[in-house]
Every structure is written in structure tokens, then in C-alpha cells.
mmCIF file of C-alpha atoms in Angstrom:
data_model
loop_
_atom_site.group_PDB
_atom_site.id
_atom_site.type_symbol
_atom_site.label_atom_id
_atom_site.label_comp_id
_atom_site.label_asym_id
_atom_site.label_seq_id
_atom_site.Cartn_x
_atom_site.Cartn_y
_atom_site.Cartn_z
ATOM 1 C CA MET W 205 118.920 75.752 117.373
ATOM 2 C CA PRO W 206 116.279 73.810 119.311
ATOM 3 C CA ILE W 207 114.074 71.543 117.231
ATOM 4 C CA ASP W 208 110.932 73.165 118.726
ATOM 5 C CA ARG W 209 111.911 76.514 117.237
ATOM 6 C CA LEU W 210 112.622 74.927 113.875
ATOM 7 C CA SER W 211 109.274 73.089 113.982
ATOM 8 C CA ALA W 212 107.460 76.342 114.765
ATOM 9 C CA THR W 213 109.185 78.033 111.842
ATOM 10 C CA PHE W 214 108.259 75.328 109.349
ATOM 11 C CA ALA W 215 104.698 75.068 110.696
ATOM 12 C CA ALA W 216 104.271 78.813 110.181
ATOM 13 C CA LEU W 217 105.732 78.592 106.672
ATOM 14 C CA ALA W 218 103.384 75.734 105.731
ATOM 15 C CA ASP W 219 100.479 78.107 105.087
ATOM 16 C CA PRO W 220 100.433 80.045 101.785
ATOM 17 C CA THR W 221 98.781 83.097 103.366
ATOM 18 C CA ARG W 222 101.546 83.354 105.947
ATOM 19 C CA ARG W 223 104.193 82.993 103.233
ATOM 20 C CA ALA W 224 102.482 85.800 101.297
ATOM 21 C CA ILE W 225 102.490 87.982 104.416
ATOM 22 C CA LEU W 226 106.222 87.374 104.852
ATOM 23 C CA ALA W 227 106.823 88.257 101.204
ATOM 24 C CA ARG W 228 104.976 91.539 101.671
ATOM 25 C CA LEU W 229 106.978 92.328 104.811
ATOM 26 C CA ALA W 230 110.232 91.773 102.913
ATOM 27 C CA SER W 231 109.664 95.255 101.434
ATOM 28 C CA GLY W 232 109.332 96.892 104.851
ATOM 29 C CA GLU W 233 107.062 97.122 107.854
ATOM 30 C CA LEU W 234 103.294 97.299 107.417
ATOM 31 C CA SER W 235 100.236 97.697 109.615
ATOM 32 C CA VAL W 236 97.650 94.930 109.975
ATOM 33 C CA THR W 237 95.287 96.918 107.747
ATOM 34 C CA GLU W 238 97.953 97.246 105.065
ATOM 35 C CA LEU W 239 98.801 93.543 105.329
ATOM 36 C CA ALA W 240 95.125 92.559 105.016
ATOM 37 C CA GLU W 241 94.483 94.576 101.824
ATOM 38 C CA PRO W 242 95.247 91.918 99.170
ATOM 39 C CA PHE W 243 93.579 89.036 101.013
ATOM 40 C CA ASP W 244 89.936 88.052 100.807
ATOM 41 C CA MET W 245 89.593 87.485 104.550
ATOM 42 C CA SER W 246 88.663 89.437 107.636
ATOM 43 C CA GLN W 247 91.141 91.450 109.659
ATOM 44 C CA PRO W 248 90.697 89.046 112.638
ATOM 45 C CA ALA W 249 91.675 86.149 110.343
ATOM 46 C CA ILE W 250 94.809 88.039 109.259
ATOM 47 C CA SER W 251 95.561 88.749 112.930
ATOM 48 C CA LYS W 252 95.468 85.014 113.665
ATOM 49 C CA HIS W 253 98.032 84.411 110.918
ATOM 50 C CA LEU W 254 100.178 87.209 112.342
ATOM 51 C CA LYS W 255 100.086 85.618 115.801
ATOM 52 C CA VAL W 256 101.382 82.340 114.362
ATOM 53 C CA LEU W 257 104.205 84.200 112.620
ATOM 54 C CA GLU W 258 105.013 86.151 115.799
ATOM 55 C CA ARG W 259 105.086 82.989 117.945
ATOM 56 C CA ALA W 260 107.473 81.420 115.438
ATOM 57 C CA GLY W 261 109.692 84.509 115.684
ATOM 58 C CA LEU W 262 109.367 85.268 111.963
ATOM 59 C CA ILE W 263 107.886 88.726 112.528
ATOM 60 C CA SER W 264 107.795 91.255 115.335
ATOM 61 C CA MET W 265 105.493 94.109 116.249
ATOM 62 C CA GLY W 266 106.764 97.645 116.575
ATOM 63 C CA GLN W 267 105.041 100.676 117.998
ATOM 64 C CA ASP W 268 104.631 104.001 116.250
ATOM 65 C CA ALA W 269 102.155 106.096 118.273
ATOM 66 C CA GLN W 270 98.868 104.174 117.902
ATOM 67 C CA ARG W 271 100.099 102.222 114.890
ATOM 68 C CA ARG W 272 101.526 98.728 115.534
ATOM 69 C CA PRO W 273 103.480 97.872 112.392
ATOM 70 C CA ARG W 274 104.783 94.359 111.800
ATOM 71 C CA ARG W 275 108.287 93.729 110.522
ATOM 72 C CA LEU W 276 110.127 90.708 109.198
ATOM 73 C CA GLU W 277 112.687 89.013 111.456
ATOM 74 C CA PRO W 278 115.073 87.524 108.875
ATOM 75 C CA LYS W 279 117.308 85.729 111.390
ATOM 76 C CA ARG W 280 114.688 83.014 111.981
ATOM 77 C CA LEU W 281 114.337 82.483 108.237
ATOM 78 C CA GLU W 282 118.123 82.245 107.953
ATOM 79 C CA GLU W 283 118.114 79.507 110.616
ATOM 80 C CA ALA W 284 115.615 77.509 108.542
ATOM 81 C CA VAL W 285 117.691 78.006 105.382
ATOM 82 C CA ASP W 286 120.840 76.898 107.231
ATOM 83 C CA TRP W 287 119.051 73.743 108.401
ATOM 84 C CA ILE W 288 117.872 72.964 104.875
#
């Protein structure tokens, strides 16, 4: 596993909001609106966190008609656990 990918994973995991988003996605895919519900921040702020998680490969975006649910990509987390 390239160090850049590992660095991106740990950088994404460094933020508590992003860790909370990942915890919520562990139960299944959710829309941005659903992900934003428990947080006291704007939807654009949540979207920025989602972009960081997507770039790190920790989540992916699906497509269900007009809905764009996010889902957890556990393989990247497993790579981080293996490194640890």
C-alpha cells in the first residue's frame, strides 16, 4: 500500500466529524441530508468533509435516481488497521 494512500486515510480520520460520519455509515448508506442531521453545521460543510473521505477512499457515492447516497468502503479502513 503506497504511503500516500495511508497518509490520506489517517488525515481523513484525524477529524472527529469525519470519524462520526464513518460511524454512521457503518449502519448502511445515507444521503448527505441524512448524514448532516446530527451535526450543528451547514450541508456545504458536511459536503466538504465527505469530499475528504471520498478522496481518501473511505466512502463512495452511489446513485439511486436523484439521490446520491454515500456508503462506507471498509477495505481502506482494513488497510489502516493492518498497518497499525
